[in-house]
mmCIF file of C-alpha atoms in Angstrom:
data_model
loop_
_atom_site.group_PDB
_atom_site.id
_atom_site.type_symbol
_atom_site.label_atom_id
_atom_site.label_comp_id
_atom_site.label_asym_id
_atom_site.label_seq_id
_atom_site.Cartn_x
_atom_site.Cartn_y
_atom_site.Cartn_z
ATOM 1 C CA UNK V 116 20.560 3.938 -3.062
ATOM 2 C CA UNK V 117 18.861 0.948 -4.669
ATOM 3 C CA UNK V 118 15.210 0.586 -3.524
ATOM 4 C CA UNK V 119 13.197 -2.505 -3.133
ATOM 5 C CA UNK V 120 13.774 -4.734 -6.262
ATOM 6 C CA UNK V 121 11.205 -7.045 -7.594
ATOM 7 C CA UNK V 122 11.315 -9.659 -10.317
ATOM 8 C CA UNK V 123 9.974 -10.309 -12.764
ATOM 9 C CA UNK V 124 8.025 -6.936 -13.591
ATOM 10 C CA UNK V 125 5.570 -8.823 -15.581
ATOM 11 C CA UNK V 126 4.505 -12.385 -15.559
ATOM 12 C CA UNK V 127 1.984 -14.132 -17.897
ATOM 13 C CA UNK V 128 1.197 -17.746 -17.126
ATOM 14 C CA UNK V 129 -1.508 -20.358 -17.661
ATOM 15 C CA UNK V 130 -3.799 -21.673 -14.993
ATOM 16 C CA UNK V 131 -2.387 -24.438 -12.957
ATOM 17 C CA UNK V 132 1.138 -23.339 -13.439
ATOM 18 C CA UNK V 133 3.490 -22.495 -10.498
ATOM 19 C CA UNK V 134 4.446 -18.773 -10.169
ATOM 20 C CA UNK V 135 7.375 -17.477 -8.154
ATOM 21 C CA UNK V 136 7.751 -13.743 -7.456
ATOM 22 C CA UNK V 137 10.908 -12.420 -6.019
ATOM 23 C CA UNK V 138 11.863 -9.435 -3.845
ATOM 24 C CA UNK V 139 15.161 -7.927 -2.557
ATOM 25 C CA UNK V 140 14.484 -5.368 0.299
ATOM 26 C CA UNK V 141 16.375 -2.329 1.062
ATOM 27 C CA UNK V 142 19.691 -3.374 2.847
ATOM 28 C CA UNK V 143 19.430 -2.930 6.469
ATOM 29 C CA UNK V 144 15.640 -3.080 6.656
ATOM 30 C CA UNK V 145 14.237 -5.541 9.278
ATOM 31 C CA UNK V 146 10.705 -5.850 8.008
ATOM 32 C CA UNK V 147 9.525 -7.187 4.646
ATOM 33 C CA UNK V 148 5.982 -7.106 3.388
ATOM 34 C CA UNK V 149 4.091 -8.744 0.625
ATOM 35 C CA UNK V 150 0.862 -6.991 -0.871
ATOM 36 C CA UNK V 151 -1.541 -7.656 -3.551
ATOM 37 C CA UNK V 152 -3.321 -4.877 -5.470
ATOM 38 C CA UNK V 153 -6.615 -5.321 -7.115
ATOM 39 C CA UNK V 154 -9.276 -2.835 -8.344
ATOM 40 C CA UNK V 155 -11.953 -4.191 -5.968
ATOM 41 C CA UNK V 156 -9.946 -4.473 -2.836
ATOM 42 C CA UNK V 157 -7.142 -2.015 -3.160
ATOM 43 C CA UNK V 158 -3.761 -3.080 -1.465
ATOM 44 C CA UNK V 159 -4.080 -5.993 0.713
ATOM 45 C CA UNK V 160 -1.353 -7.248 3.040
ATOM 46 C CA UNK V 161 -0.546 -11.004 2.552
ATOM 47 C CA UNK V 162 2.314 -11.516 4.832
ATOM 48 C CA UNK V 163 5.109 -9.836 6.698
ATOM 49 C CA UNK V 164 8.556 -10.937 8.024
ATOM 50 C CA UNK V 165 10.662 -9.530 10.795
ATOM 51 C CA UNK V 166 14.370 -10.451 10.623
ATOM 52 C CA UNK V 167 13.443 -13.205 8.194
ATOM 53 C CA UNK V 168 10.786 -14.821 10.397
ATOM 54 C CA UNK V 169 7.190 -14.810 9.269
ATOM 55 C CA UNK V 170 5.225 -12.787 11.852
ATOM 56 C CA UNK V 171 1.678 -12.554 10.229
ATOM 57 C CA UNK V 172 0.379 -14.559 7.296
ATOM 58 C CA UNK V 173 -3.270 -13.991 8.081
ATOM 59 C CA UNK V 174 -3.692 -12.237 4.683
ATOM 60 C CA UNK V 175 -2.552 -15.151 2.677
ATOM 61 C CA UNK V 176 -5.630 -15.959 0.776
ATOM 62 C CA UNK V 177 -5.267 -19.853 0.443
ATOM 63 C CA UNK V 178 -2.866 -22.662 0.858
ATOM 64 C CA UNK V 179 -1.911 -22.096 -2.711
ATOM 65 C CA UNK V 180 0.131 -19.130 -1.591
ATOM 66 C CA UNK V 181 3.299 -19.503 0.246
ATOM 67 C CA UNK V 182 6.184 -17.147 1.130
ATOM 68 C CA UNK V 183 9.721 -17.569 2.333
ATOM 69 C CA UNK V 184 12.594 -15.406 3.466
ATOM 70 C CA UNK V 185 15.798 -17.545 3.505
ATOM 71 C CA UNK V 186 17.976 -14.560 4.316
ATOM 72 C CA UNK V 187 17.879 -10.841 4.978
ATOM 73 C CA UNK V 188 18.168 -9.842 1.253
ATOM 74 C CA UNK V 189 15.763 -12.201 -0.510
ATOM 75 C CA UNK V 190 12.167 -13.183 -0.346
ATOM 76 C CA UNK V 191 9.884 -15.282 -2.523
ATOM 77 C CA UNK V 192 6.028 -15.452 -2.903
ATOM 78 C CA UNK V 193 4.898 -18.734 -4.562
ATOM 79 C CA UNK V 194 1.550 -19.589 -5.854
ATOM 80 C CA UNK V 195 0.880 -23.206 -6.747
ATOM 81 C CA UNK V 196 -1.236 -23.899 -8.667
ATOM 82 C CA UNK V 197 -2.084 -20.442 -10.123
ATOM 83 C CA UNK V 198 -5.788 -19.411 -11.001
ATOM 84 C CA UNK V 199 -7.068 -16.522 -13.131
ATOM 85 C CA UNK V 200 -8.436 -14.841 -9.966
ATOM 86 C CA UNK V 201 -4.789 -14.456 -8.800
ATOM 87 C CA UNK V 202 -4.272 -11.984 -11.549
ATOM 88 C CA UNK V 203 -3.098 -8.780 -9.715
ATOM 89 C CA UNK V 204 -0.142 -6.668 -8.931
ATOM 90 C CA UNK V 205 1.973 -7.902 -6.223
ATOM 91 C CA UNK V 206 4.073 -5.554 -4.230
ATOM 92 C CA UNK V 207 6.912 -6.090 -1.912
ATOM 93 C CA UNK V 208 7.881 -3.492 0.678
ATOM 94 C CA UNK V 209 10.414 -3.004 3.423
ATOM 95 C CA UNK V 210 11.045 -0.860 6.485
ATOM 96 C CA UNK V 211 13.647 -0.375 9.073
ATOM 97 C CA UNK V 212 13.201 -1.757 12.507
ATOM 98 C CA UNK V 213 12.163 0.349 15.407
ATOM 99 C CA UNK V 214 9.762 3.264 15.256
ATOM 100 C CA UNK V 215 10.622 5.527 12.438
ATOM 101 C CA UNK V 216 8.103 8.131 13.387
ATOM 102 C CA UNK V 217 5.971 7.588 10.343
ATOM 103 C CA UNK V 218 5.907 3.771 10.091
ATOM 104 C CA UNK V 219 6.855 4.415 6.616
ATOM 105 C CA UNK V 220 7.012 1.289 4.226
ATOM 106 C CA UNK V 221 9.122 1.464 1.054
ATOM 107 C CA UNK V 222 7.612 -0.260 -1.924
ATOM 108 C CA UNK V 223 9.062 -2.003 -4.836
ATOM 109 C CA UNK V 224 7.722 -1.266 -8.397
ATOM 110 C CA UNK V 225 5.483 -4.441 -8.300
ATOM 111 C CA UNK V 226 5.072 -7.492 -10.392
ATOM 112 C CA UNK V 227 1.986 -7.569 -12.643
ATOM 113 C CA UNK V 228 0.688 -11.203 -12.740
ATOM 114 C CA UNK V 229 -1.646 -12.328 -15.373
ATOM 115 C CA UNK V 230 -2.969 -15.952 -15.188
ATOM 116 C CA UNK V 231 -4.687 -17.118 -18.288
ATOM 117 C CA UNK G 5 -15.367 -5.936 4.724
ATOM 118 C CA UNK G 6 -13.525 -2.811 3.668
ATOM 119 C CA UNK G 7 -12.391 -1.075 6.851
ATOM 120 C CA UNK G 8 -10.855 1.914 4.817
ATOM 121 C CA UNK G 9 -13.088 3.229 2.126
ATOM 122 C CA UNK G 10 -12.176 5.714 -0.637
ATOM 123 C CA UNK G 11 -15.609 6.129 -2.325
ATOM 124 C CA UNK G 12 -14.416 8.375 -5.121
ATOM 125 C CA UNK G 13 -12.355 6.336 -7.782
ATOM 126 C CA UNK G 14 -11.463 9.397 -9.564
ATOM 127 C CA UNK G 15 -11.063 13.115 -9.224
ATOM 128 C CA UNK G 16 -10.330 15.786 -11.901
ATOM 129 C CA UNK G 17 -8.970 19.154 -10.924
ATOM 130 C CA UNK G 18 -7.601 22.176 -12.698
ATOM 131 C CA UNK G 19 -4.055 23.119 -12.272
ATOM 132 C CA UNK G 20 -3.701 25.778 -9.376
ATOM 133 C CA UNK G 21 -6.923 24.747 -7.787
ATOM 134 C CA UNK G 22 -7.329 22.708 -4.497
ATOM 135 C CA UNK G 23 -7.563 18.909 -4.724
ATOM 136 C CA UNK G 24 -9.546 17.251 -1.825
ATOM 137 C CA UNK G 25 -9.248 13.533 -1.572
ATOM 138 C CA UNK G 26 -11.549 11.869 1.037
ATOM 139 C CA UNK G 27 -11.205 8.681 3.121
ATOM 140 C CA UNK G 28 -13.541 7.093 5.573
ATOM 141 C CA UNK G 29 -12.837 4.223 7.986
ATOM 142 C CA UNK G 30 -14.985 1.937 10.110
ATOM 143 C CA UNK G 31 -12.506 0.663 12.662
ATOM 144 C CA UNK G 32 -12.315 2.945 15.886
ATOM 145 C CA UNK G 33 -9.139 1.255 17.015
ATOM 146 C CA UNK G 34 -7.132 2.849 14.167
ATOM 147 C CA UNK G 35 -4.843 5.387 15.548
ATOM 148 C CA UNK G 36 -2.509 6.336 12.748
ATOM 149 C CA UNK G 37 -3.371 7.360 9.181
ATOM 150 C CA UNK G 38 -1.192 7.661 6.095
ATOM 151 C CA UNK G 39 -1.472 8.791 2.537
ATOM 152 C CA UNK G 40 0.430 7.182 -0.259
ATOM 153 C CA UNK G 41 0.842 8.347 -3.815
ATOM 154 C CA UNK G 42 1.387 6.022 -6.815
ATOM 155 C CA UNK G 43 2.523 6.730 -10.177
ATOM 156 C CA UNK G 44 1.874 4.103 -13.054
ATOM 157 C CA UNK G 45 4.290 1.252 -13.152
ATOM 158 C CA UNK G 46 5.818 2.310 -9.823
ATOM 159 C CA UNK G 47 5.116 1.255 -6.136
ATOM 160 C CA UNK G 48 3.336 3.531 -3.750
ATOM 161 C CA UNK G 49 5.309 6.104 -2.029
ATOM 162 C CA UNK G 50 4.680 7.676 1.455
ATOM 163 C CA UNK G 51 3.397 11.169 1.314
ATOM 164 C CA UNK G 52 2.078 12.263 4.657
ATOM 165 C CA UNK G 53 0.673 10.890 7.884
ATOM 166 C CA UNK G 54 -1.298 11.951 10.936
ATOM 167 C CA UNK G 55 -1.694 10.454 14.422
ATOM 168 C CA UNK G 56 -5.056 10.161 16.077
ATOM 169 C CA UNK G 57 -4.032 12.648 18.812
ATOM 170 C CA UNK G 58 -4.038 15.332 16.083
ATOM 171 C CA UNK G 59 -6.680 16.796 13.858
ATOM 172 C CA UNK G 60 -4.351 18.475 11.228
ATOM 173 C CA UNK G 61 -0.854 17.910 9.816
ATOM 174 C CA UNK G 62 0.613 20.057 7.079
ATOM 175 C CA UNK G 63 3.748 19.490 4.814
ATOM 176 C CA UNK G 64 4.149 22.015 2.033
ATOM 177 C CA UNK G 65 1.300 21.885 -0.325
ATOM 178 C CA UNK G 66 -0.123 18.778 1.361
ATOM 179 C CA UNK G 67 -2.379 19.008 4.444
ATOM 180 C CA UNK G 68 -4.277 16.010 6.079
ATOM 181 C CA UNK G 69 -7.378 16.527 8.203
ATOM 182 C CA UNK G 70 -8.569 13.935 10.646
ATOM 183 C CA UNK G 71 -12.166 14.056 12.046
ATOM 184 C CA UNK G 72 -12.248 11.290 14.619
ATOM 185 C CA UNK G 73 -15.854 11.484 15.400
ATOM 186 C CA UNK G 74 -16.889 11.176 11.809
ATOM 187 C CA UNK G 75 -14.160 8.630 11.189
ATOM 188 C CA UNK G 76 -13.096 10.650 8.236
ATOM 189 C CA UNK G 77 -9.936 12.119 6.896
ATOM 190 C CA UNK G 78 -9.107 14.124 3.881
ATOM 191 C CA UNK G 79 -6.033 15.157 2.091
ATOM 192 C CA UNK G 80 -5.896 18.719 0.575
ATOM 193 C CA UNK G 81 -3.392 19.668 -2.040
ATOM 194 C CA UNK G 82 -2.973 23.317 -2.727
ATOM 195 C CA UNK G 83 -2.146 24.442 -5.340
ATOM 196 C CA UNK G 84 -2.542 21.352 -7.457
ATOM 197 C CA UNK G 85 0.110 20.696 -10.126
ATOM 198 C CA UNK G 86 0.191 18.387 -13.068
ATOM 199 C CA UNK G 87 2.861 16.153 -11.339
ATOM 200 C CA UNK G 88 0.261 15.479 -8.743
ATOM 201 C CA UNK G 89 -1.683 13.354 -11.172
ATOM 202 C CA UNK G 90 -1.403 9.872 -9.562
ATOM 203 C CA UNK G 91 -3.410 7.371 -7.481
ATOM 204 C CA UNK G 92 -3.757 8.261 -3.896
ATOM 205 C CA UNK G 93 -4.131 5.510 -1.316
ATOM 206 C CA UNK G 94 -5.438 6.159 2.260
ATOM 207 C CA UNK G 95 -3.990 3.744 4.937
ATOM 208 C CA UNK G 96 -4.762 3.184 8.617
ATOM 209 C CA UNK G 97 -3.124 1.287 11.374
ATOM 210 C CA UNK G 98 -3.701 0.446 15.078
ATOM 211 C CA UNK G 99 -0.839 0.001 17.599
ATOM 212 C CA UNK G 100 -3.051 -2.846 19.088
ATOM 213 C CA UNK G 101 -2.789 -4.898 16.036
ATOM 214 C CA UNK G 102 0.671 -4.496 14.815
ATOM 215 C CA UNK G 103 1.041 -0.701 14.332
ATOM 216 C CA UNK G 104 2.855 0.346 11.136
ATOM 217 C CA UNK G 105 3.315 -3.388 10.281
ATOM 218 C CA UNK G 106 -0.253 -3.923 9.598
ATOM 219 C CA UNK G 107 -1.510 -1.161 7.278
ATOM 220 C CA UNK G 108 -5.090 -1.278 5.950
ATOM 221 C CA UNK G 109 -5.344 0.509 2.631
ATOM 222 C CA UNK G 110 -8.148 1.899 0.732
ATOM 223 C CA UNK G 111 -8.829 1.114 -2.901
ATOM 224 C CA UNK G 112 -7.309 4.443 -4.078
ATOM 225 C CA UNK G 113 -8.467 7.607 -5.830
ATOM 226 C CA UNK G 114 -7.029 8.468 -9.341
ATOM 227 C CA UNK G 115 -6.278 12.223 -9.263
ATOM 228 C CA UNK G 116 -6.015 14.059 -12.649
ATOM 229 C CA UNK G 117 -4.828 17.661 -12.578
ATOM 230 C CA UNK G 118 -5.502 19.319 -15.839
ATOM 231 C CA UNK G 119 -3.835 22.110 -17.468
#
């Protein structure tokens, strides 16, 4: 079974440019999450969706960040304009609906973003 | 404000010995705790979890201990193997604020198991 798929795996861009990160969750999963990992703060939840609807975006750092989920198999995280402090690894995760017993989330391999 | 803290950025252990990874939390509303393991260039993968109604959960070589009064949990790996070398993240959630949909992670501990 394919896991969570993210693209690109690496992104290098210049300050001020728009960056779009993409995610395909595991088929059948109802929840999709976007995280950011930095050395100082670890893994931070940015936003999560349930059945394509954004439920909690309280972790989105600024208006420069936006996320969409147009259908059950695709989501994007966009940063416009990008800044050097946005450099981090961005993870997408998904999980089934209902209580799984462990609340396990399944993570993609991440996108390493570098903003010069 | 870091609600889940892993104060040891790294830990080195010899193969066959016990590895003990520690995690402290400040939010008394947390009622579920998880450990994730992460290899380089991969996403975190779930390892083991514990509910706040328990103080111990065991799965093979991995045991998680929870001390609610101290707001402290630890992950024990016995015996440690070279393949256990990875970054370990502690995470916590509260049923009152989204349960498993709002995990609060620590900053991770890099475990290195040496031959």
